[in-house]
Coordinates of C-alpha atoms in Angstrom, one line a residue:
X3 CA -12.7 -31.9 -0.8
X4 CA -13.2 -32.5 -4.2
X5 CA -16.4 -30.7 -4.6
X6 CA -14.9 -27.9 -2.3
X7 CA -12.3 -27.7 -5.2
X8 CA -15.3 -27.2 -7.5
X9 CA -17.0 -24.7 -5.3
X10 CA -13.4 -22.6 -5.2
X11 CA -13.3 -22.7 -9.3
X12 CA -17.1 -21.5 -9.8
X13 CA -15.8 -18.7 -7.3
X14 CA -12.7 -18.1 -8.8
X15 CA -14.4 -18.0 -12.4
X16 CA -17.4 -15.8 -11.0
X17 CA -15.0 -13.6 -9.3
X18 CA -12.9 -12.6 -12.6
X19 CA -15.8 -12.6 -14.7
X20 CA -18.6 -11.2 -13.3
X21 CA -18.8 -7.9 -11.0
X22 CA -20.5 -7.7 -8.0
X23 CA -24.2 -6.2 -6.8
X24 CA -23.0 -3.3 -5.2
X25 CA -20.1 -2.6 -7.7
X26 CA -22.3 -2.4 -10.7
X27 CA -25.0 -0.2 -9.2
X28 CA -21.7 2.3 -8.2
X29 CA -20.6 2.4 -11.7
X30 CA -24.0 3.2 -12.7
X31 CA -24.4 6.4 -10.5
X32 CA -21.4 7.3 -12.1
X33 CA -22.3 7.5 -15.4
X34 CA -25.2 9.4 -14.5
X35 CA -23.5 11.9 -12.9
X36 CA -21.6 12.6 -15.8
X37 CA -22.1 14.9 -19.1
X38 CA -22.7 13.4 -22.6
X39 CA -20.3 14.0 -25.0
X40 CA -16.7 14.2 -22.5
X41 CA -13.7 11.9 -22.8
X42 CA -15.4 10.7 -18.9
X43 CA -18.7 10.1 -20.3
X44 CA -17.0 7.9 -23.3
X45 CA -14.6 6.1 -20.7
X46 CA -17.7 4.9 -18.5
X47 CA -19.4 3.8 -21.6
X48 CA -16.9 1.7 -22.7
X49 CA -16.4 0.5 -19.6
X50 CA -20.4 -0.5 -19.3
X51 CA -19.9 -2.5 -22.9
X52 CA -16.9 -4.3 -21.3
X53 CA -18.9 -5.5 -18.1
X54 CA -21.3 -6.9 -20.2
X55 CA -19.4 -8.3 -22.6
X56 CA -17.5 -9.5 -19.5
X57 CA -21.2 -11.1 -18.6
X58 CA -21.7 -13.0 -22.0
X59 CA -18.3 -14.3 -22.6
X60 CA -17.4 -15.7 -19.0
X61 CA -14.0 -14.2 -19.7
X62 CA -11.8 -12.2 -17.4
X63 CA -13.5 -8.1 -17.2
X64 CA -9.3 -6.9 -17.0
X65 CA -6.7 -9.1 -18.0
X66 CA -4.9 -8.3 -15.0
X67 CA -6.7 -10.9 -13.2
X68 CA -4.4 -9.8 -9.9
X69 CA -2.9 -11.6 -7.0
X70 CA -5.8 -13.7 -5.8
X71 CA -6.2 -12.9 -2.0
X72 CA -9.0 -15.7 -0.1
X73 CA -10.2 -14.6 3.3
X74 CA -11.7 -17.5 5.3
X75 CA -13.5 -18.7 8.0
X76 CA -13.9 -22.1 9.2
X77 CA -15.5 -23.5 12.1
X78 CA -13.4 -25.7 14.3
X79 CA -12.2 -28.7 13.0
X80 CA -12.1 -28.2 9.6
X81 CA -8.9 -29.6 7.7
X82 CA -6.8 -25.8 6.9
X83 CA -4.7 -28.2 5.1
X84 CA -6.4 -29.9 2.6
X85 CA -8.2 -26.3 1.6
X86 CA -5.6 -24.6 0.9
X87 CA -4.5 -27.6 -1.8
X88 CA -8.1 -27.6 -2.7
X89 CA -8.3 -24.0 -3.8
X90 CA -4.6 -23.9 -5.4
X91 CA -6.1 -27.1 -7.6
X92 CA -8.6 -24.9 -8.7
X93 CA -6.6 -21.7 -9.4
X94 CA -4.3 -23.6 -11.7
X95 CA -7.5 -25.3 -13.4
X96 CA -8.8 -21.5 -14.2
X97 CA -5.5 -20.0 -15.1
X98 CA -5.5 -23.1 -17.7
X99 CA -9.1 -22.6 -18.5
X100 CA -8.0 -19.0 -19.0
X101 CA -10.2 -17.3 -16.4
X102 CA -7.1 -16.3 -14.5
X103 CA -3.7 -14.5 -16.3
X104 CA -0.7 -16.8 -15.2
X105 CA 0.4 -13.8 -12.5
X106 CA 3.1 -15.6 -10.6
X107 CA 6.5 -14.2 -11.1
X108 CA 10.0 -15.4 -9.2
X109 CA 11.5 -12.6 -7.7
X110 CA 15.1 -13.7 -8.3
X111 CA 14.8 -14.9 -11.9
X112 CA 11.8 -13.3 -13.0
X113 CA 10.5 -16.6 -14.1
X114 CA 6.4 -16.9 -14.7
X115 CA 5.1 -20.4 -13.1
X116 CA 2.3 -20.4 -15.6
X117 CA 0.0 -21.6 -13.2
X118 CA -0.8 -18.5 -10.9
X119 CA 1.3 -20.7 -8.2
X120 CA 4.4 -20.0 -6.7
X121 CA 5.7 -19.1 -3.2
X122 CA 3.1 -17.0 -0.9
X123 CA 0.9 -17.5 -3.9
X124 CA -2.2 -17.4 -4.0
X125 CA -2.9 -15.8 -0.3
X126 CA -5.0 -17.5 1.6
X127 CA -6.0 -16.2 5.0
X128 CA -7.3 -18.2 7.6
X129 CA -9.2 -17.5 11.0
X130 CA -11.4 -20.0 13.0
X131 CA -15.3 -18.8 14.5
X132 CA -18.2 -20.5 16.1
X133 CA -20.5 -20.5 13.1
X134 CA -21.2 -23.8 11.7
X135 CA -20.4 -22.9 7.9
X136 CA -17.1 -21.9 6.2
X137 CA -17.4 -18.5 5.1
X138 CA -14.5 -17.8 1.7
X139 CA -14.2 -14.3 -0.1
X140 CA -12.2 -14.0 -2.9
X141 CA -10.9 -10.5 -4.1
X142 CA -8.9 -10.1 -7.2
X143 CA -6.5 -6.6 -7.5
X144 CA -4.3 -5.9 -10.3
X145 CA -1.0 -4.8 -10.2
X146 CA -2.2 -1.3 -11.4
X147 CA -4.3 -0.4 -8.6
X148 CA -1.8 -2.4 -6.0
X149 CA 1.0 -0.1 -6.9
X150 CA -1.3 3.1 -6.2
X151 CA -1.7 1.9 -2.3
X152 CA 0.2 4.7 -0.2
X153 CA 0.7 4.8 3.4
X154 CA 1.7 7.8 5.7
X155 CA 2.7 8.2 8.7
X156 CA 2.0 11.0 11.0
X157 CA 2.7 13.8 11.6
X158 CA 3.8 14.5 7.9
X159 CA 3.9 16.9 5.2
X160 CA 1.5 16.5 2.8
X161 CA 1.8 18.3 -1.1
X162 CA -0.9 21.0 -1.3
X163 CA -2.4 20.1 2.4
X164 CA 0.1 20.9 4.7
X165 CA 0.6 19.7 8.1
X166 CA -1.1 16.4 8.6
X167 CA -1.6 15.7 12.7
X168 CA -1.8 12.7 15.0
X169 CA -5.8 13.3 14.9
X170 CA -8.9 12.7 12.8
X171 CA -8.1 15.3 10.7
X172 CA -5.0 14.0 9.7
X173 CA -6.3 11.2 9.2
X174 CA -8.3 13.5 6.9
X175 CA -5.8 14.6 5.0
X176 CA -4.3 11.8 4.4
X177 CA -6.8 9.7 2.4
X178 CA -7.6 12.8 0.5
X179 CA -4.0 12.8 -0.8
X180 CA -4.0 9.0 -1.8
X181 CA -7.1 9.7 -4.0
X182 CA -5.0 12.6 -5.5
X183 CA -1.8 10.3 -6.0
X184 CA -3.2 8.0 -7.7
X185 CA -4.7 10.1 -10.2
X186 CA -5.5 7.8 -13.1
X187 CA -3.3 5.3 -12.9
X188 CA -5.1 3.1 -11.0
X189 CA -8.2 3.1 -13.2
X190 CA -10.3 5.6 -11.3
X191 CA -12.6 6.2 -10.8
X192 CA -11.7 3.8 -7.6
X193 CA -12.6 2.5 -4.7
X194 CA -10.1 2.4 -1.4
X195 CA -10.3 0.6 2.2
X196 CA -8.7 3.0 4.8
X197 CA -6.6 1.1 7.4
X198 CA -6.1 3.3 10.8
X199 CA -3.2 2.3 13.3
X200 CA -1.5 -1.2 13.8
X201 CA 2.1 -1.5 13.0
X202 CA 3.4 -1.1 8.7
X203 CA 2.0 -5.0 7.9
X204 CA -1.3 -5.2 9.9
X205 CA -1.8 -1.6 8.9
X206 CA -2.1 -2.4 5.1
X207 CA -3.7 -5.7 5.9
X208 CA -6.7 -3.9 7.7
X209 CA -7.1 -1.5 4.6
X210 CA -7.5 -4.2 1.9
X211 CA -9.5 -6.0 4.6
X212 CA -12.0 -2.9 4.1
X213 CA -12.4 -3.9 0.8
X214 CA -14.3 -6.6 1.9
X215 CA -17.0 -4.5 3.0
X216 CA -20.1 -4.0 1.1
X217 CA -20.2 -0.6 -1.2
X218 CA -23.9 0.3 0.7
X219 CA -22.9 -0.8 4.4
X220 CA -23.3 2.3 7.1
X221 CA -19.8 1.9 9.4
X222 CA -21.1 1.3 12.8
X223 CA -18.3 3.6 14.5
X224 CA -20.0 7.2 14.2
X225 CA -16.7 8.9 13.7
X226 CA -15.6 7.0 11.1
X227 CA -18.7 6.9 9.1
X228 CA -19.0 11.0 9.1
X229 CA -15.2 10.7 7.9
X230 CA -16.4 7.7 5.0
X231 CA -19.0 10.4 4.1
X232 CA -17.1 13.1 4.0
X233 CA -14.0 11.4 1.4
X234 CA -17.0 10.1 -0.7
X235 CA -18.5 13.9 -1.2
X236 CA -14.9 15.9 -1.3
X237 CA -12.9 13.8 -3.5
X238 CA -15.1 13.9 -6.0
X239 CA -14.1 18.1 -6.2
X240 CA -10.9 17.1 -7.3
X241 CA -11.7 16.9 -10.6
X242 CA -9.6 14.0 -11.8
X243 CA -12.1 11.8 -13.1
X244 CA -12.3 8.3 -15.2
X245 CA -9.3 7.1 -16.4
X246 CA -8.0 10.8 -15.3
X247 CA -9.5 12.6 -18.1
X248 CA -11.4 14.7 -15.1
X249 CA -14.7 14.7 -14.9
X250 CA -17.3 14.1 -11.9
X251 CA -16.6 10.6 -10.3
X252 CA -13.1 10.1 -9.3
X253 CA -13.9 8.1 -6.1
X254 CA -16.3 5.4 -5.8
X255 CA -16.4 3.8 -2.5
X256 CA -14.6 4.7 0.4
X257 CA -14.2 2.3 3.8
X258 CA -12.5 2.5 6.9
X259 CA -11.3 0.8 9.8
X260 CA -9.5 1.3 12.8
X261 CA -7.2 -0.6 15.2
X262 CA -5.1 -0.4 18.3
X263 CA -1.5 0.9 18.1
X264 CA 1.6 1.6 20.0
X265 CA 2.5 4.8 21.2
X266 CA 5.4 5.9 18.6
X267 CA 3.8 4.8 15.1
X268 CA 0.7 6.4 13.8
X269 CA 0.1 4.9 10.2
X270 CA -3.0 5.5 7.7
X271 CA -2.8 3.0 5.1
X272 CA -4.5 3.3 1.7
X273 CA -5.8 -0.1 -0.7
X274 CA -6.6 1.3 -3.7
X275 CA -8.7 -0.7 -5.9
X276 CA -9.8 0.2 -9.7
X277 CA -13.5 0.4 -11.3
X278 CA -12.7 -3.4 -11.9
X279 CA -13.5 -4.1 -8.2
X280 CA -13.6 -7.9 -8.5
X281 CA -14.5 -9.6 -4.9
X282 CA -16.6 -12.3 -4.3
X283 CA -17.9 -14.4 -1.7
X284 CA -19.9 -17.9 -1.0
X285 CA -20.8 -19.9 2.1
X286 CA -19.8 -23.4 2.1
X287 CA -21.3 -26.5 3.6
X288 CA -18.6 -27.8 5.7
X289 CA -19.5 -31.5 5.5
X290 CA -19.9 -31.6 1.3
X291 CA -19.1 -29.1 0.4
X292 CA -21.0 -27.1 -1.9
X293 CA -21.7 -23.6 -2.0
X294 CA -25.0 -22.6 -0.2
X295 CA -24.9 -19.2 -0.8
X296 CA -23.4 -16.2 -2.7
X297 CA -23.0 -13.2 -1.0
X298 CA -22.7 -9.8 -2.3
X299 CA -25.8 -10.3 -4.0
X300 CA -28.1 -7.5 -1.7
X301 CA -29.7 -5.3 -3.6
X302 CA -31.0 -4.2 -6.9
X303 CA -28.8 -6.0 -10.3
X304 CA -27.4 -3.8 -12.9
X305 CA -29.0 -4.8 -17.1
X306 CA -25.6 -3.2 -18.3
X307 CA -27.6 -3.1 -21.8
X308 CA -30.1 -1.1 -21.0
X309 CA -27.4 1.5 -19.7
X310 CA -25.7 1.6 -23.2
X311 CA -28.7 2.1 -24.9
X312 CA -29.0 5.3 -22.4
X313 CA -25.7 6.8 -23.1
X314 CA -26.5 6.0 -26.7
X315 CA -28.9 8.1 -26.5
X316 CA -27.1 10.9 -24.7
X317 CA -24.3 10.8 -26.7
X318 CA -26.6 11.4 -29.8
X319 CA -27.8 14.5 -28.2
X320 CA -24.2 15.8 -27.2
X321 CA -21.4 14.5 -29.0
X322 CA -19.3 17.7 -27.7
X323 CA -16.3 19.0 -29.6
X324 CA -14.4 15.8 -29.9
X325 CA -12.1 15.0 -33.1
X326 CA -12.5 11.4 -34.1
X327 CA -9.4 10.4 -36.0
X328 CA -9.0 6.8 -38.1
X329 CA -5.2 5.6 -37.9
X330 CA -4.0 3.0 -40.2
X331 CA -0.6 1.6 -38.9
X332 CA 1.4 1.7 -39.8
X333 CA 2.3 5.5 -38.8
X334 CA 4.2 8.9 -40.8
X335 CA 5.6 11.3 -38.4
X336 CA 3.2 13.7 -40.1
X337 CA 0.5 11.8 -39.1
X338 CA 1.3 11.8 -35.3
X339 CA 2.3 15.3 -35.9
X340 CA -1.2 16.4 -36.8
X341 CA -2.5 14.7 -34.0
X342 CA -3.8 16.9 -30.5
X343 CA -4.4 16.5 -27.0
X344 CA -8.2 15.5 -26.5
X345 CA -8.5 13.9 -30.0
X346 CA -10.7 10.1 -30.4
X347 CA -8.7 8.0 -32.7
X348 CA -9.7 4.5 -33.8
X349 CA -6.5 2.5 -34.9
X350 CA -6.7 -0.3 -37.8
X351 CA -3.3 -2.7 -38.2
X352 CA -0.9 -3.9 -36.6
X353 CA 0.3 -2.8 -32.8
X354 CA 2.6 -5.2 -31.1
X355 CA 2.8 -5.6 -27.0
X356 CA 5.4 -4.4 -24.8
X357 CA 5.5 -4.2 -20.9
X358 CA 8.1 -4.3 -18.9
X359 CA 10.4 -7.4 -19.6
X360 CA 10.1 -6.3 -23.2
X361 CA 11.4 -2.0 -22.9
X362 CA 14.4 -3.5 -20.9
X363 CA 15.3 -5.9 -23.8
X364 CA 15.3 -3.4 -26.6
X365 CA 17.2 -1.3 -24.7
X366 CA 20.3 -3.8 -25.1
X367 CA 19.2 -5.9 -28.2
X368 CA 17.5 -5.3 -31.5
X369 CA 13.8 -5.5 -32.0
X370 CA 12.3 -9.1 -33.3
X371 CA 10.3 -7.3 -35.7
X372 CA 10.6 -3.8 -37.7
X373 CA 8.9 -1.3 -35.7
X374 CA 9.6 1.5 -37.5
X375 CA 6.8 3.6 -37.3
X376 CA 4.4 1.2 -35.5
X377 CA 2.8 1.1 -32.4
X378 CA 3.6 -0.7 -28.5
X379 CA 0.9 -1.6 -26.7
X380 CA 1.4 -1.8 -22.8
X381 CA -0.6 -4.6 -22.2
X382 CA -0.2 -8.0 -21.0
X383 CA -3.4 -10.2 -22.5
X384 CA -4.7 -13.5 -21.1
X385 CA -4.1 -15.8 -23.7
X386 CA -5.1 -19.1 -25.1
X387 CA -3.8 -21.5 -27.2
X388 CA -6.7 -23.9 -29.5
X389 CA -6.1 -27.7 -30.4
X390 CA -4.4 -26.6 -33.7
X391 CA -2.0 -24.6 -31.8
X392 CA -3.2 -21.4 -32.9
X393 CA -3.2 -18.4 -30.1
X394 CA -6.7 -16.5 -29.0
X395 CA -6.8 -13.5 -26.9
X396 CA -8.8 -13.7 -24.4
X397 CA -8.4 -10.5 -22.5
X398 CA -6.6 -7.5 -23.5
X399 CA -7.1 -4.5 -21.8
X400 CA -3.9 -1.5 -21.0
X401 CA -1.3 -2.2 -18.4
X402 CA 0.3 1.1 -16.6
X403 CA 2.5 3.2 -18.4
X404 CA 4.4 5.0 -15.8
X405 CA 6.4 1.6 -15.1
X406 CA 8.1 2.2 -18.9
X407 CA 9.3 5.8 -18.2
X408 CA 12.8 5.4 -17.7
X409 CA 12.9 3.6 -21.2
X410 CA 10.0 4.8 -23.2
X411 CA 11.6 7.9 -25.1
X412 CA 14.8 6.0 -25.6
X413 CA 13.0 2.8 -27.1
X414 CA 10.4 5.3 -29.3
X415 CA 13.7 6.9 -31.3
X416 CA 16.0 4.0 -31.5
X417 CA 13.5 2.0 -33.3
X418 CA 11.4 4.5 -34.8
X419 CA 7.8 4.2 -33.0
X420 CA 5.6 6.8 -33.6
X421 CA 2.9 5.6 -31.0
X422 CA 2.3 4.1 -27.4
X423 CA -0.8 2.9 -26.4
X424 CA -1.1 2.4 -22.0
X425 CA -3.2 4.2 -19.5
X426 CA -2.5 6.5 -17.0
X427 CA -0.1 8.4 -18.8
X428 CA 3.8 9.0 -18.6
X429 CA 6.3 11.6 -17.5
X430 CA 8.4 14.1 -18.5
X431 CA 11.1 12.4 -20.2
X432 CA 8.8 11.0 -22.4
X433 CA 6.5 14.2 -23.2
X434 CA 9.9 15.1 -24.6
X435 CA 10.6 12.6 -26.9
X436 CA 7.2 13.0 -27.7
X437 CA 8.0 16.2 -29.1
X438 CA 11.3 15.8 -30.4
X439 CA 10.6 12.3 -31.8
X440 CA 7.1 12.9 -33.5
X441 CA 5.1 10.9 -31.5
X442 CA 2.2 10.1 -29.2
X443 CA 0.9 8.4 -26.4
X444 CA -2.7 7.0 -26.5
X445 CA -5.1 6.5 -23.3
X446 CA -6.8 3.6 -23.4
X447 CA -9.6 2.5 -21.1
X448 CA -8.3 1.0 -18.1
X449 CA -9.6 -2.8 -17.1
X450 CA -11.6 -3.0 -20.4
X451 CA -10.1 -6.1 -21.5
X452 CA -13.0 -7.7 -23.4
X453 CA -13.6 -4.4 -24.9
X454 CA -10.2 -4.7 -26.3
X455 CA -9.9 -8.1 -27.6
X456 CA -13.1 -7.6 -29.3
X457 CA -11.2 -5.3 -31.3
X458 CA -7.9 -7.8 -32.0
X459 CA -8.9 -9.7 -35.2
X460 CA -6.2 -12.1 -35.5
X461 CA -2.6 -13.1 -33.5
X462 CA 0.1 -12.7 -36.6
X463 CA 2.5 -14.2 -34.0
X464 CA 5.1 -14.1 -31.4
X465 CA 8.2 -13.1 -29.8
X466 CA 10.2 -13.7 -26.5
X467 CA 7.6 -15.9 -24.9
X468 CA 10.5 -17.2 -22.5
X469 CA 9.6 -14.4 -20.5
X470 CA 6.2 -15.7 -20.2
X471 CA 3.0 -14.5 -21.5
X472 CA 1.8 -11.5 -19.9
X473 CA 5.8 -9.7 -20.7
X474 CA 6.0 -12.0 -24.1
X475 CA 5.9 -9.5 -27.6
X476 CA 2.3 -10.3 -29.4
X477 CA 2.1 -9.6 -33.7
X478 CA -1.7 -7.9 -33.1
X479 CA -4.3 -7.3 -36.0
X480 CA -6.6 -5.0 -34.8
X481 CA -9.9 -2.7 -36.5
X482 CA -11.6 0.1 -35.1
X483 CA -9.4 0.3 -31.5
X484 CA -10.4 3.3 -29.4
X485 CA -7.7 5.2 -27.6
X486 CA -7.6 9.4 -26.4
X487 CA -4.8 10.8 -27.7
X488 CA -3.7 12.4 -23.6
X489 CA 0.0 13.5 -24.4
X490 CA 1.2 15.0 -28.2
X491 CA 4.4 16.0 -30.1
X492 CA 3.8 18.9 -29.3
X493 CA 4.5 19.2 -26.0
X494 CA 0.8 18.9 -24.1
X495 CA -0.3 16.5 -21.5
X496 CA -3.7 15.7 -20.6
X497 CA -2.4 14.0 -17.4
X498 CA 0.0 17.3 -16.2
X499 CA -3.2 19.5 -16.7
X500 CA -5.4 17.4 -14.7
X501 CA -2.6 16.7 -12.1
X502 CA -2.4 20.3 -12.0
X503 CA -5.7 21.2 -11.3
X504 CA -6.8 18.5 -9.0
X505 CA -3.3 19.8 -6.9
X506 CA -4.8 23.1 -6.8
X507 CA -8.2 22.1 -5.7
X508 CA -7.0 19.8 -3.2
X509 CA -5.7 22.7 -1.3
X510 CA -9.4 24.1 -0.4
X511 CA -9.0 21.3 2.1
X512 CA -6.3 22.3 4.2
X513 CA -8.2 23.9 6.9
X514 CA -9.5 22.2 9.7
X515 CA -12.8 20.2 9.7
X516 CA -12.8 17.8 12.4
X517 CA -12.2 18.9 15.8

């Protein structure tokens, strides 16, 4: 067991650090389908320096290193027992090596464990087969892409596609309306495992099982492959894009499976998972247990270098009509004012980090610091504290926004915030105190988390650790920090144009195609 527990840390460590075969090489068809010089093209590039930078460090590509989900299989008489206190050894050893972001919250108190342990944490799945190896896959999805999964069921009404029917072409309907949903909150472009039937539990359970499958498999049910096939080429027409700037890649993998149900419930359930598609898998020797063999590893390997000297390249030829705009924070209202929708800006100074646990403090108590005109990062980094006590980041990529918009507008003009930094964009009420505020809301790139902490020069200090580190407020010195400026005082949202326009083009699907 004890070089089991060493085989489930190298997984664990190889799982948040370095992306799979088959993910890579999707990523890379993506940034060739796209044109040099858009706000995609940039996205994708940033996110090609992040995966290798990912590669080099041995540090966590997102910092929302997820729920960690195992799926495995043992041959009979292997001790379930002693695994499973095997492998939740070795998550607390990488959550205190920093490889994993302490995840695990208490849903009474809202206390953190620290430790990525905690009741129902970390999944583990077990099932028993004849082989005479232990087969253990590992996926890691952040809270992002989780809260994008959707599940329908039919017959229902679906926003711009009408009627969806108990038949394949409901079915239809349905995933092409999750891909639209999710829009770019989930860090598109994505991936998503399609669950068909079972009851509201085993329905979700078979679409993040999907997940599992390789990106290149061919589904060996004929129906369901044409229908695979057929998402991969038609939600890519939507337009939404990377990060959902829009652009040409908005989907890129599609699974599905299918399972018996009863005769009342007919669910399609949807696992959405982000560019960051972190799953792993090795096969164990049962009597030492040490690894024998990584899987995932068919196929040609991505040299993430080589691909940014490419888009180097590209981007020298076509740099577009984008405004590049250096910020020093902190900001003037006539600053923010001057910036527009579509604008680069590259931020030097201080931005301090706010999620969730934070926007509901402020709105009852004052701020620990001044943060008149300054900037809130939504972000949650994986950090790490030296022998002299001083804190590192680690990781620091954008959280979602959307989960701050009952606050956000109200928090930007009692304290005097000029900026927010997420991704995925934010709603209504705050487009409007966007406007009547003076102030902006900056897309970052989505999972790239060593991209980002790259950036952050120094930790000036912090505030409200109790509520543990990912919600805690970190003092950040920053220097040259990319962001697209997607929503402005002035009224304009990148994110309601896009949502828009992929609305309108996702009803040229509502006829009929499967019979």
């Amino acid at each position: 067991m004890e070089k089991f527990q060493e085989s489930m840390y190298q997984l664990i460590v190889e799982t948040s650090t370095k992306l799979p075969k088959d993910v890579r090489r999707a990523i890379v068809r993506a940034k060739a389908r796209e044109n040099a010089g858009t706000r995609a093209a940039m996205a994708l590039t940033t996110i090609a320096g992040n995966i290798k930078m990912a590669d080099e460090n041995v540090s966590p590509i997102c910092q929302d290193t997820g729920l960690p989900t195992f799926k495995i299989k043992v041959p009979v008489g292997v001790n379930q027992i002693k695994m499973k206190e095997a492998i939740r050894n070795a998550i607390a050893q990488a959550t205190k090596d920093g490889k994993l972001r302490p995840n695990s919250v208490d849903s009474l108190t809202g206390e953190n464990s620290g430790d990525n342990l905690g009741d129902g944490v970390p999944v583990i799945k077990f099932e028993q087969w004849e082989k005479d190896y232990i087969d253990v896959r590992l996926i890691l999805k952040g809270g992002g892409c989780e809260n994008k999964n959707i599940q329908y069921s039919l017959p229902c009404e679906l926003e711009g596609l009408g009627r969806a029917g108990r038949d394949l072409d409901g079915i239809r309907k349905c995933i092409l309306h999750a891909v639209y949903q999710a829009q770019g909150q989930g860090c598109s472009a994505g991936f998503i495992g399609v669950g068909i039937g079972g009851d509201r539990s085993s329905g979700y359970e078979l679409a993040k099982e999907q997940l599992f499958r390789s990106v290149d498999d061919i589904n060996p049910n004929e129906e369901l492959r044409q229908l695979e096939e057929y998402i991969m080429e038609n939600a890519n027409k939507l337009g939404i894009g990377t990060m959902g700037f829009g652009g040409e890649t908005t989907l890129l993998g599609c699974k599905i499976g299918a399972m018996h149900r009863i005769p009342a419930s007919f669910f399609v359930s949807v696992a959405y998972n982000c560019w960051a598609f972190r799953r792993l898998g090795v096969k164990i020797n049962p009597e030492t247990g040490d690894i024998q063999e990584w899987l995932y590893q068919e196929g040609e390997d991505v040299d993430f270098a080589k691909e940014l000297e490419k888009a180097e390249e590209k981007a020298s030829v076509n740099m577009g009509e984008t405004r590049e705009i250096v910020l020093e924070a902190p900001l003037t209202e006539e600053q923010v004012r001057q910036l527009k929708v579509g604008d680069v800006v590259r931020i030097n100074g201080m931005m301090y980090t706010g999620r969730d646990a934070i926007h509901k403090y402020l709105m009852d108590h004052d701020a620990p610091v001044d943060l008149n005109g300054q900037i809130i990062y939504h972000c949650g980094p994986v950090m790490l504290k030296d022998e002299e006590g001083k804190w590192h980041v680690k990781a620091a990529g954008p959280t979602t926004s959307i989960r701050e918009e009952p606050y956000q507008g109200d928090i930007m003009k009692k304290f005097g915030i000029r900026a927010v930094i997420g991704k995925g964009g934010m709603g209504a009420k705050t487009l409007a105190a966007l406007k009547e505020h003076g102030g902006v809301y900056l897309n970052a790139i989505g999972g790239a988390a060593q991209y980002y902490a790259d950036c952050i020069k120094s930790v000036e200090g912090v505030d409200l650790l109790e509520f543990g580190i990912p919600e805690a407020m970190w003092h950040l010195k920053v220097e040259n920090f990319t962001a697209v400026v997607t929503m402005d005082s002035h009224g304009n949202s990148l994110h309601e144009d896009v949502e828009k326009s992929s609305l309108e083009k996702l009803a040229q699907f509502k006829e009929p195609v499967f019979k």
